[in-house]
mmCIF file of N, CA and C in Angstrom:
data_model
loop_
_atom_site.group_PDB
_atom_site.id
_atom_site.type_symbol
_atom_site.label_atom_id
_atom_site.label_comp_id
_atom_site.label_asym_id
_atom_site.label_seq_id
_atom_site.Cartn_x
_atom_site.Cartn_y
_atom_site.Cartn_z
ATOM 1 N N MET A 1 137.257 147.230 42.244
ATOM 2 C CA MET A 1 137.953 146.106 41.782
ATOM 3 C C MET A 1 137.205 144.911 40.971
ATOM 4 N N ARG A 2 136.962 143.845 40.131
ATOM 5 C CA ARG A 2 136.867 142.462 39.379
ATOM 6 C C ARG A 2 136.481 141.446 40.858
ATOM 7 N N ARG A 3 135.713 140.559 40.929
ATOM 8 C CA ARG A 3 135.749 139.515 41.480
ATOM 9 C C ARG A 3 135.992 138.358 40.428
ATOM 10 N N PRO A 4 136.508 137.440 40.673
ATOM 11 C CA PRO A 4 136.847 135.970 40.002
ATOM 12 C C PRO A 4 136.345 135.799 39.699
ATOM 13 N N LEU A 5 136.499 135.382 38.301
ATOM 14 C CA LEU A 5 134.986 134.094 37.629
ATOM 15 C C LEU A 5 135.473 133.101 38.429
ATOM 16 N N PHE A 6 133.813 132.217 38.741
ATOM 17 C CA PHE A 6 133.858 130.877 39.081
ATOM 18 C C PHE A 6 134.214 130.028 37.972
ATOM 19 N N ARG A 7 134.814 128.899 39.068
ATOM 20 C CA ARG A 7 135.963 128.236 38.718
ATOM 21 C C ARG A 7 135.336 127.029 39.467
ATOM 22 N N PRO A 8 135.636 125.792 38.527
ATOM 23 C CA PRO A 8 135.161 124.457 39.604
ATOM 24 C C PRO A 8 137.007 123.632 40.079
ATOM 25 N N THR A 9 136.605 123.324 41.184
ATOM 26 C CA THR A 9 138.209 122.783 41.455
ATOM 27 C C THR A 9 138.604 121.987 41.094
ATOM 28 N N ALA A 10 139.645 121.363 40.812
ATOM 29 C CA ALA A 10 139.871 119.782 40.268
ATOM 30 C C ALA A 10 139.042 118.694 40.462
ATOM 31 N N LEU A 11 139.076 118.457 42.283
ATOM 32 C CA LEU A 11 138.063 117.716 42.437
ATOM 33 C C LEU A 11 136.631 117.634 41.901
ATOM 34 N N GLN A 12 136.069 119.033 41.458
ATOM 35 C CA GLN A 12 134.602 119.235 41.497
ATOM 36 C C GLN A 12 134.195 118.702 39.926
ATOM 37 N N ILE A 13 136.224 118.997 38.952
ATOM 38 C CA ILE A 13 135.784 118.992 37.721
ATOM 39 C C ILE A 13 135.705 117.224 37.347
ATOM 40 N N ASN A 14 136.752 116.612 38.680
ATOM 41 C CA ASN A 14 136.758 115.063 38.441
ATOM 42 C C ASN A 14 135.547 114.763 38.605
ATOM 43 N N TRP A 15 134.614 115.529 39.243
ATOM 44 C CA TRP A 15 132.956 114.893 40.137
ATOM 45 C C TRP A 15 131.576 115.186 39.018
ATOM 46 N N LEU A 16 132.046 116.620 38.076
ATOM 47 C CA LEU A 16 130.982 116.656 37.011
ATOM 48 C C LEU A 16 131.784 115.532 35.582
ATOM 49 N N LEU A 17 133.344 115.642 35.426
ATOM 50 C CA LEU A 17 132.510 114.596 34.744
ATOM 51 C C LEU A 17 132.305 112.888 34.472
ATOM 52 N N ILE A 18 132.414 112.494 36.048
ATOM 53 C CA ILE A 18 132.344 111.305 36.698
ATOM 54 C C ILE A 18 130.368 111.065 35.972
ATOM 55 N N ILE A 19 129.479 112.222 36.548
ATOM 56 C CA ILE A 19 128.184 112.466 36.427
ATOM 57 C C ILE A 19 127.632 112.647 35.357
ATOM 58 N N GLY A 20 128.699 112.959 34.806
ATOM 59 C CA GLY A 20 128.258 113.337 32.829
ATOM 60 C C GLY A 20 128.396 112.081 32.496
ATOM 61 N N PHE A 21 129.447 111.304 31.990
ATOM 62 C CA PHE A 21 129.789 110.129 31.110
ATOM 63 C C PHE A 21 128.864 109.153 31.845
ATOM 64 N N LEU A 22 128.557 108.939 33.192
ATOM 65 C CA LEU A 22 127.818 107.504 34.006
ATOM 66 C C LEU A 22 126.011 107.937 33.450
ATOM 67 N N ALA A 23 125.495 109.496 32.713
ATOM 68 C CA ALA A 23 124.370 109.778 32.874
ATOM 69 C C ALA A 23 124.643 109.559 31.028
ATOM 70 N N VAL A 24 125.240 109.995 30.210
ATOM 71 C CA VAL A 24 125.318 110.147 29.278
ATOM 72 C C VAL A 24 125.337 108.318 28.687
ATOM 73 N N GLY A 25 126.614 107.358 29.541
ATOM 74 C CA GLY A 25 126.232 106.334 28.576
ATOM 75 C C GLY A 25 124.833 105.454 29.461
ATOM 76 N N GLU A 26 124.300 105.529 30.477
ATOM 77 C CA GLU A 26 122.767 104.761 30.923
ATOM 78 C C GLU A 26 122.087 104.915 29.791
ATOM 79 N N ALA A 27 122.422 106.709 29.310
ATOM 80 C CA ALA A 27 121.272 107.297 28.093
ATOM 81 C C ALA A 27 121.511 106.424 27.257
ATOM 82 N N LEU A 28 122.483 106.746 26.451
ATOM 83 C CA LEU A 28 123.048 105.634 25.638
ATOM 84 C C LEU A 28 122.542 104.091 26.070
ATOM 85 N N TYR A 29 122.338 103.451 26.945
ATOM 86 C CA TYR A 29 122.272 101.806 26.932
ATOM 87 C C TYR A 29 121.064 101.691 26.967
ATOM 88 N N LEU A 30 119.434 102.745 27.414
ATOM 89 C CA LEU A 30 118.552 102.631 27.823
ATOM 90 C C LEU A 30 118.141 102.917 25.867
ATOM 91 N N ARG A 31 118.694 103.766 25.458
ATOM 92 C CA ARG A 31 118.428 104.327 23.926
ATOM 93 C C ARG A 31 118.574 103.340 23.281
ATOM 94 N N TYR A 32 119.508 102.694 22.586
ATOM 95 C CA TYR A 32 120.153 101.804 21.693
ATOM 96 C C TYR A 32 120.090 100.506 22.602
ATOM 97 N N MET A 33 119.619 99.993 23.782
ATOM 98 C CA MET A 33 120.023 98.093 23.694
ATOM 99 C C MET A 33 117.705 98.020 24.831
ATOM 100 N N ALA A 34 117.179 99.168 24.774
ATOM 101 C CA ALA A 34 115.848 98.797 25.270
ATOM 102 C C ALA A 34 114.711 99.733 24.140
ATOM 103 N N ILE A 35 115.213 101.068 23.940
ATOM 104 C CA ILE A 35 113.846 101.782 23.679
ATOM 105 C C ILE A 35 114.230 100.951 21.951
ATOM 106 N N GLU A 36 115.617 101.358 21.034
ATOM 107 C CA GLU A 36 115.443 100.477 19.181
ATOM 108 C C GLU A 36 115.705 99.643 19.281
ATOM 109 N N ASN A 37 115.633 99.071 20.540
ATOM 110 C CA ASN A 37 115.604 97.230 20.452
ATOM 111 C C ASN A 37 113.929 96.681 20.112
ATOM 112 N N ALA A 38 114.394 96.226 18.739
ATOM 113 C CA ALA A 38 113.020 95.883 18.798
ATOM 114 C C ALA A 38 112.185 94.400 19.614
ATOM 115 N N ASN A 39 113.240 93.242 20.105
ATOM 116 C CA ASN A 39 112.850 92.676 20.701
ATOM 117 C C ASN A 39 112.551 93.191 22.422
ATOM 118 N N VAL A 40 112.963 93.853 23.190
ATOM 119 C CA VAL A 40 113.178 94.412 24.056
ATOM 120 C C VAL A 40 111.654 95.419 24.296
ATOM 121 N N SER A 41 111.481 95.967 22.777
ATOM 122 C CA SER A 41 110.323 96.699 22.535
ATOM 123 C C SER A 41 109.192 96.073 22.730
ATOM 124 N N LEU A 42 108.881 94.528 22.188
ATOM 125 C CA LEU A 42 108.325 94.375 22.291
ATOM 126 C C LEU A 42 107.122 93.152 23.852
ATOM 127 N N SER A 43 108.683 92.989 24.394
ATOM 128 C CA SER A 43 108.627 92.052 25.686
ATOM 129 C C SER A 43 108.348 92.781 26.751
ATOM 130 N N VAL A 44 108.556 94.367 26.474
ATOM 131 C CA VAL A 44 107.884 95.546 27.045
ATOM 132 C C VAL A 44 106.624 95.428 27.109
ATOM 133 N N GLN A 45 105.917 95.352 26.179
ATOM 134 C CA GLN A 45 104.842 96.112 25.797
ATOM 135 C C GLN A 45 103.798 94.432 25.616
ATOM 136 N N GLY A 46 104.319 93.670 25.712
ATOM 137 C CA GLY A 46 103.844 91.966 26.702
ATOM 138 C C GLY A 46 103.325 92.123 27.420
ATOM 139 N N GLY A 47 104.266 92.935 28.730
ATOM 140 C CA GLY A 47 103.972 93.039 29.518
ATOM 141 C C GLY A 47 104.955 92.172 30.883
ATOM 142 N N LEU A 48 106.211 92.112 30.070
ATOM 143 C CA LEU A 48 107.128 91.627 31.268
ATOM 144 C C LEU A 48 107.449 92.428 31.849
ATOM 145 N N LYS A 49 107.781 91.790 33.644
ATOM 146 C CA LYS A 49 108.478 92.692 34.350
ATOM 147 C C LYS A 49 108.969 92.331 35.360
ATOM 148 N N THR A 50 110.629 93.433 34.203
ATOM 149 C CA THR A 50 112.120 93.051 35.121
ATOM 150 C C THR A 50 112.424 94.796 34.897
ATOM 151 N N TRP A 51 113.641 94.890 35.617
ATOM 152 C CA TRP A 51 114.153 96.474 35.518
ATOM 153 C C TRP A 51 114.323 96.424 34.483
ATOM 154 N N LEU A 52 114.310 96.534 33.518
ATOM 155 C CA LEU A 52 114.897 97.055 32.695
ATOM 156 C C LEU A 52 113.217 97.455 31.811
ATOM 157 N N CYS A 53 112.314 96.571 31.683
ATOM 158 C CA CYS A 53 110.840 97.095 31.514
ATOM 159 C C CYS A 53 110.160 97.794 31.958
ATOM 160 N N GLY A 54 110.881 98.286 33.792
ATOM 161 C CA GLY A 54 110.303 99.072 34.976
ATOM 162 C C GLY A 54 111.458 100.484 33.964
ATOM 163 N N THR A 55 112.771 100.652 33.889
ATOM 164 C CA THR A 55 113.215 101.537 33.698
ATOM 165 C C THR A 55 112.471 102.004 32.418
ATOM 166 N N PHE A 56 112.405 101.277 30.804
ATOM 167 C CA PHE A 56 112.142 101.443 29.696
ATOM 168 C C PHE A 56 110.322 102.578 29.500
ATOM 169 N N ARG A 57 109.659 101.985 30.652
ATOM 170 C CA ARG A 57 108.144 102.688 31.160
ATOM 171 C C ARG A 57 108.652 103.682 31.575
ATOM 172 N N LEU A 58 109.650 103.826 32.417
ATOM 173 C CA LEU A 58 109.796 105.276 33.308
ATOM 174 C C LEU A 58 110.501 106.632 32.019
ATOM 175 N N THR A 59 111.058 105.749 31.380
ATOM 176 C CA THR A 59 111.857 106.474 30.719
ATOM 177 C C THR A 59 111.415 107.377 29.369
ATOM 178 N N ILE A 60 110.533 106.399 28.737
ATOM 179 C CA ILE A 60 109.941 107.088 28.291
ATOM 180 C C ILE A 60 108.296 107.975 28.740
ATOM 181 N N VAL A 61 107.464 107.634 29.757
ATOM 182 C CA VAL A 61 106.618 108.440 30.817
ATOM 183 C C VAL A 61 107.614 110.641 30.655
ATOM 184 N N LEU A 62 108.661 109.157 31.406
ATOM 185 C CA LEU A 62 110.063 111.581 31.893
ATOM 186 C C LEU A 62 110.271 112.300 30.321
ATOM 187 N N PHE A 63 110.206 111.669 29.295
ATOM 188 C CA PHE A 63 111.017 111.431 27.687
ATOM 189 C C PHE A 63 108.925 112.347 27.109
ATOM 190 N N ASN A 64 107.708 111.963 27.560
ATOM 191 C CA ASN A 64 106.627 112.317 27.006
ATOM 192 C C ASN A 64 105.787 114.303 27.886
ATOM 193 N N HIS A 65 106.591 113.755 28.708
ATOM 194 C CA HIS A 65 105.820 114.995 29.542
ATOM 195 C C HIS A 65 107.529 116.118 29.807
ATOM 196 N N GLN A 66 108.554 116.228 28.839
ATOM 197 C CA GLN A 66 109.883 116.264 28.534
ATOM 198 C C GLN A 66 110.306 117.253 29.606
ATOM 199 N N ALA A 67 110.498 116.067 31.211
ATOM 200 C CA ALA A 67 110.679 116.446 32.096
ATOM 201 C C ALA A 67 112.699 116.308 32.358
ATOM 202 N N PHE A 68 113.062 115.903 31.018
ATOM 203 C CA PHE A 68 114.497 115.623 31.474
ATOM 204 C C PHE A 68 115.217 116.972 30.903
ATOM 205 N N GLY A 69 113.977 118.177 29.922
ATOM 206 C CA GLY A 69 114.745 119.064 29.620
ATOM 207 C C GLY A 69 114.310 120.272 30.670
ATOM 208 N N ALA A 70 113.336 119.783 31.504
ATOM 209 C CA ALA A 70 112.768 120.176 32.462
ATOM 210 C C ALA A 70 113.164 120.931 34.111
ATOM 211 N N VAL A 71 113.610 119.639 33.813
ATOM 212 C CA VAL A 71 114.491 119.658 34.794
ATOM 213 C C VAL A 71 116.011 119.934 34.789
ATOM 214 N N ALA A 72 116.147 119.230 33.967
ATOM 215 C CA ALA A 72 117.579 120.742 33.691
ATOM 216 C C ALA A 72 117.394 122.104 33.469
ATOM 217 N N LEU A 73 116.651 122.636 32.857
ATOM 218 C CA LEU A 73 116.553 124.005 32.786
ATOM 219 C C LEU A 73 116.449 124.718 34.127
ATOM 220 N N VAL A 74 115.467 123.642 34.831
ATOM 221 C CA VAL A 74 115.655 124.375 36.398
ATOM 222 C C VAL A 74 116.310 124.433 36.755
ATOM 223 N N ALA A 75 117.296 123.405 36.733
ATOM 224 C CA ALA A 75 118.416 123.147 37.748
ATOM 225 C C ALA A 75 119.676 124.084 37.263
ATOM 226 N N ALA A 76 119.870 124.376 36.009
ATOM 227 C CA ALA A 76 120.940 125.113 35.142
ATOM 228 C C ALA A 76 120.559 126.383 36.404
ATOM 229 N N MET A 77 119.283 127.226 35.435
ATOM 230 C CA MET A 77 118.396 128.980 35.919
ATOM 231 C C MET A 77 119.038 128.627 37.765
ATOM 232 N N LEU A 78 118.981 127.688 38.370
ATOM 233 C CA LEU A 78 119.539 127.567 40.129
ATOM 234 C C LEU A 78 120.275 128.026 39.994
ATOM 235 N N LYS A 79 121.311 127.296 39.576
ATOM 236 C CA LYS A 79 122.908 127.049 39.413
ATOM 237 C C LYS A 79 123.342 128.556 39.001
ATOM 238 N N SER A 80 122.705 129.637 38.156
ATOM 239 C CA SER A 80 123.257 130.433 37.880
ATOM 240 C C SER A 80 123.151 131.612 37.895
ATOM 241 N N GLY A 81 121.807 131.262 39.286
ATOM 242 C CA GLY A 81 122.109 132.175 40.695
ATOM 243 C C GLY A 81 122.971 131.922 42.115
ATOM 244 N N ALA A 82 123.362 130.611 41.921
ATOM 245 C CA ALA A 82 124.036 130.315 43.432
ATOM 246 C C ALA A 82 125.087 129.391 42.695
ATOM 247 N N ALA A 83 126.004 129.503 43.284
ATOM 248 C CA ALA A 83 127.262 128.681 42.524
ATOM 249 C C ALA A 83 127.243 127.354 43.343
ATOM 250 N N SER A 84 126.557 126.093 42.531
ATOM 251 C CA SER A 84 126.453 124.809 43.501
ATOM 252 C C SER A 84 126.921 123.976 42.921
ATOM 253 N N ILE A 85 127.351 122.691 42.987
ATOM 254 C CA ILE A 85 128.158 121.993 42.361
ATOM 255 C C ILE A 85 127.097 120.400 42.535
ATOM 256 N N VAL A 86 126.444 120.590 43.410
ATOM 257 C CA VAL A 86 124.867 120.027 43.051
ATOM 258 C C VAL A 86 124.110 120.352 42.399
ATOM 259 N N LEU A 87 123.363 121.688 41.843
ATOM 260 C CA LEU A 87 122.918 121.672 40.935
ATOM 261 C C LEU A 87 123.552 121.963 39.656
ATOM 262 N N MET A 88 124.625 121.307 40.155
ATOM 263 C CA MET A 88 125.869 121.932 38.520
ATOM 264 C C MET A 88 125.793 120.199 38.117
ATOM 265 N N SER A 89 125.915 119.109 38.953
ATOM 266 C CA SER A 89 125.641 117.579 38.758
ATOM 267 C C SER A 89 124.379 117.912 37.882
ATOM 268 N N LEU A 90 123.510 118.340 39.109
ATOM 269 C CA LEU A 90 121.112 117.661 38.382
ATOM 270 C C LEU A 90 121.644 118.366 37.078
ATOM 271 N N ALA A 91 121.879 118.924 36.464
ATOM 272 C CA ALA A 91 121.826 120.312 35.772
ATOM 273 C C ALA A 91 122.462 119.244 34.429
ATOM 274 N N LEU A 92 123.397 118.734 34.807
ATOM 275 C CA LEU A 92 124.829 118.257 33.915
ATOM 276 C C LEU A 92 124.074 116.965 33.098
ATOM 277 N N ALA A 93 123.441 116.154 34.725
ATOM 278 C CA ALA A 93 123.635 114.229 34.213
ATOM 279 C C ALA A 93 121.854 114.771 33.672
ATOM 280 N N THR A 94 120.890 115.329 33.900
ATOM 281 C CA THR A 94 119.350 115.111 32.842
ATOM 282 C C THR A 94 119.701 116.103 31.839
ATOM 283 N N ALA A 95 120.478 117.084 32.002
ATOM 284 C CA ALA A 95 120.976 117.309 30.411
ATOM 285 C C ALA A 95 121.009 116.737 29.061
ATOM 286 N N GLY A 96 122.423 115.857 29.657
ATOM 287 C CA GLY A 96 122.839 115.054 28.596
ATOM 288 C C GLY A 96 121.937 113.753 29.223
ATOM 289 N N PHE A 97 120.577 113.500 29.810
ATOM 290 C CA PHE A 97 119.323 111.894 29.677
ATOM 291 C C PHE A 97 118.872 112.685 27.940
ATOM 292 N N GLY A 98 118.765 114.396 28.358
ATOM 293 C CA GLY A 98 117.620 114.868 27.057
ATOM 294 C C GLY A 98 118.512 114.460 26.210
ATOM 295 N N VAL A 99 119.753 115.180 25.849
ATOM 296 C CA VAL A 99 120.336 116.034 24.258
ATOM 297 C C VAL A 99 119.749 113.987 23.698
ATOM 298 N N VAL A 100 120.439 112.987 24.828
ATOM 299 C CA VAL A 100 120.547 111.335 24.534
ATOM 300 C C VAL A 100 119.178 110.827 23.870
ATOM 301 N N LEU A 101 118.020 111.405 25.172
ATOM 302 C CA LEU A 101 116.987 111.335 23.923
ATOM 303 C C LEU A 101 115.911 111.211 23.743
ATOM 304 N N HIS A 102 116.066 112.204 22.655
ATOM 305 C CA HIS A 102 115.282 113.420 21.739
ATOM 306 C C HIS A 102 114.515 113.972 22.730
ATOM 307 N N ASN A 103 115.072 114.733 23.376
ATOM 308 C CA ASN A 103 114.530 115.865 24.354
ATOM 309 C C ASN A 103 115.507 116.517 24.469
ATOM 310 N N ALA A 104 116.005 117.390 23.409
ATOM 311 C CA ALA A 104 116.717 117.724 23.080
ATOM 312 C C ALA A 104 116.989 119.587 23.175
ATOM 313 N N ASP A 105 115.433 120.291 23.143
ATOM 314 C CA ASP A 105 115.152 121.348 23.200
ATOM 315 C C ASP A 105 115.471 122.394 24.204
ATOM 316 N N LEU A 106 115.042 121.711 25.363
ATOM 317 C CA LEU A 106 115.391 122.357 27.111
ATOM 318 C C LEU A 106 116.510 121.816 27.437
ATOM 319 N N SER A 107 116.696 120.295 26.737
ATOM 320 C CA SER A 107 118.624 119.802 27.347
ATOM 321 C C SER A 107 118.934 120.658 26.561
ATOM 322 N N ALA A 108 119.465 121.207 25.505
ATOM 323 C CA ALA A 108 120.503 122.082 24.894
ATOM 324 C C ALA A 108 120.341 123.724 25.317
ATOM 325 N N LEU A 109 118.956 123.514 25.894
ATOM 326 C CA LEU A 109 119.556 125.571 26.471
ATOM 327 C C LEU A 109 119.772 125.344 28.146
ATOM 328 N N ALA A 110 119.328 124.569 28.748
ATOM 329 C CA ALA A 110 120.220 124.308 29.744
ATOM 330 C C ALA A 110 121.770 124.069 29.726
ATOM 331 N N ALA A 111 122.422 123.028 28.219
ATOM 332 C CA ALA A 111 123.708 123.009 28.527
ATOM 333 C C ALA A 111 123.722 124.818 28.374
ATOM 334 N N GLY A 112 123.734 125.358 27.755
ATOM 335 C CA GLY A 112 124.273 126.698 27.142
ATOM 336 C C GLY A 112 123.699 127.091 28.489
ATOM 337 N N VAL A 113 122.876 127.764 29.568
ATOM 338 C CA VAL A 113 122.398 127.756 30.809
ATOM 339 C C VAL A 113 124.272 128.170 31.619
ATOM 340 N N LEU A 114 124.157 126.270 31.797
ATOM 341 C CA LEU A 114 125.462 125.602 32.576
ATOM 342 C C LEU A 114 126.669 126.842 31.893
ATOM 343 N N ILE A 115 126.822 126.272 30.649
ATOM 344 C CA ILE A 115 128.242 127.082 29.803
ATOM 345 C C ILE A 115 128.957 128.839 30.735
ATOM 346 N N LEU A 116 127.412 129.232 30.239
ATOM 347 C CA LEU A 116 126.446 131.733 30.641
ATOM 348 C C LEU A 116 127.312 130.949 31.962
ATOM 349 N N SER A 117 126.561 129.807 33.115
ATOM 350 C CA SER A 117 126.920 130.436 34.776
ATOM 351 C C SER A 117 128.028 130.650 35.331
ATOM 352 N N LEU A 118 129.124 129.677 34.021
ATOM 353 C CA LEU A 118 130.703 129.872 34.962
ATOM 354 C C LEU A 118 130.928 130.660 34.495
ATOM 355 N N ALA A 119 130.940 132.037 34.298
ATOM 356 C CA ALA A 119 131.091 133.319 33.830
ATOM 357 C C ALA A 119 130.774 134.569 34.704
ATOM 358 N N ARG A 120 130.029 133.621 35.296
ATOM 359 C CA ARG A 120 129.580 134.797 36.405
ATOM 360 C C ARG A 120 130.640 135.281 37.569
ATOM 361 N N PRO A 121 130.744 136.036 38.433
ATOM 362 C CA PRO A 121 131.949 136.118 39.508
ATOM 363 C C PRO A 121 130.888 135.384 40.549
ATOM 364 N N ALA A 122 131.921 134.409 41.079
ATOM 365 C CA ALA A 122 132.431 133.990 42.349
ATOM 366 C C ALA A 122 132.192 133.855 43.560
ATOM 367 N N PRO A 123 131.388 133.538 44.470
ATOM 368 C CA PRO A 123 130.573 133.811 45.790
ATOM 369 C C PRO A 123 131.963 134.637 46.797
ATOM 370 N N VAL A 124 131.226 135.856 47.503
ATOM 371 C CA VAL A 124 132.421 136.477 48.140
ATOM 372 C C VAL A 124 132.340 135.243 49.236
ATOM 373 N N PRO A 125 134.047 135.176 49.417
ATOM 374 C CA PRO A 125 134.008 134.233 51.044
ATOM 375 C C PRO A 125 133.484 135.456 52.219
ATOM 376 N N GLU A 126 133.163 134.644 52.929
ATOM 377 C CA GLU A 126 132.879 135.317 55.024
ATOM 378 C C GLU A 126 133.605 134.815 54.966
#
C-alpha cells in the first residue's frame, strides 16, 4: 500500500506564506532602496554607520560568496530527506533572497528541490 504524500497543514502553509512574503519583501527593499539607490550606495562607500549600511555591507558579502543560494540548496536537500517545516522555512526564505538579489542559479535550484520534496511520502507516524 502506498503512503500518502507529505502535505503541510493549513497552519504550516500560512506560516510559509508569511515567511516567503517577508523574505522577498525585505530583499526587494534592500535591492531597490539600498543597493541600487545611488545616494545610499555613496553614503555607504563614504563610511556612514547606520543599520541600513551595515545590512547593505552584509548583503554584498553574502552575495559575493553565493551564500543565499548555497544555504537554500543545503536546506532544501536536507528537507528532502526529512519533513521539517523549519528547514522548509529556511530554504524558502533564503531562496527568495537569492532570486531577488541576483543569486538565482543555486536559489532557483533550491526552489525546484523544495517543490519536488512535496512529492515525497509522508513520515510514518509512531
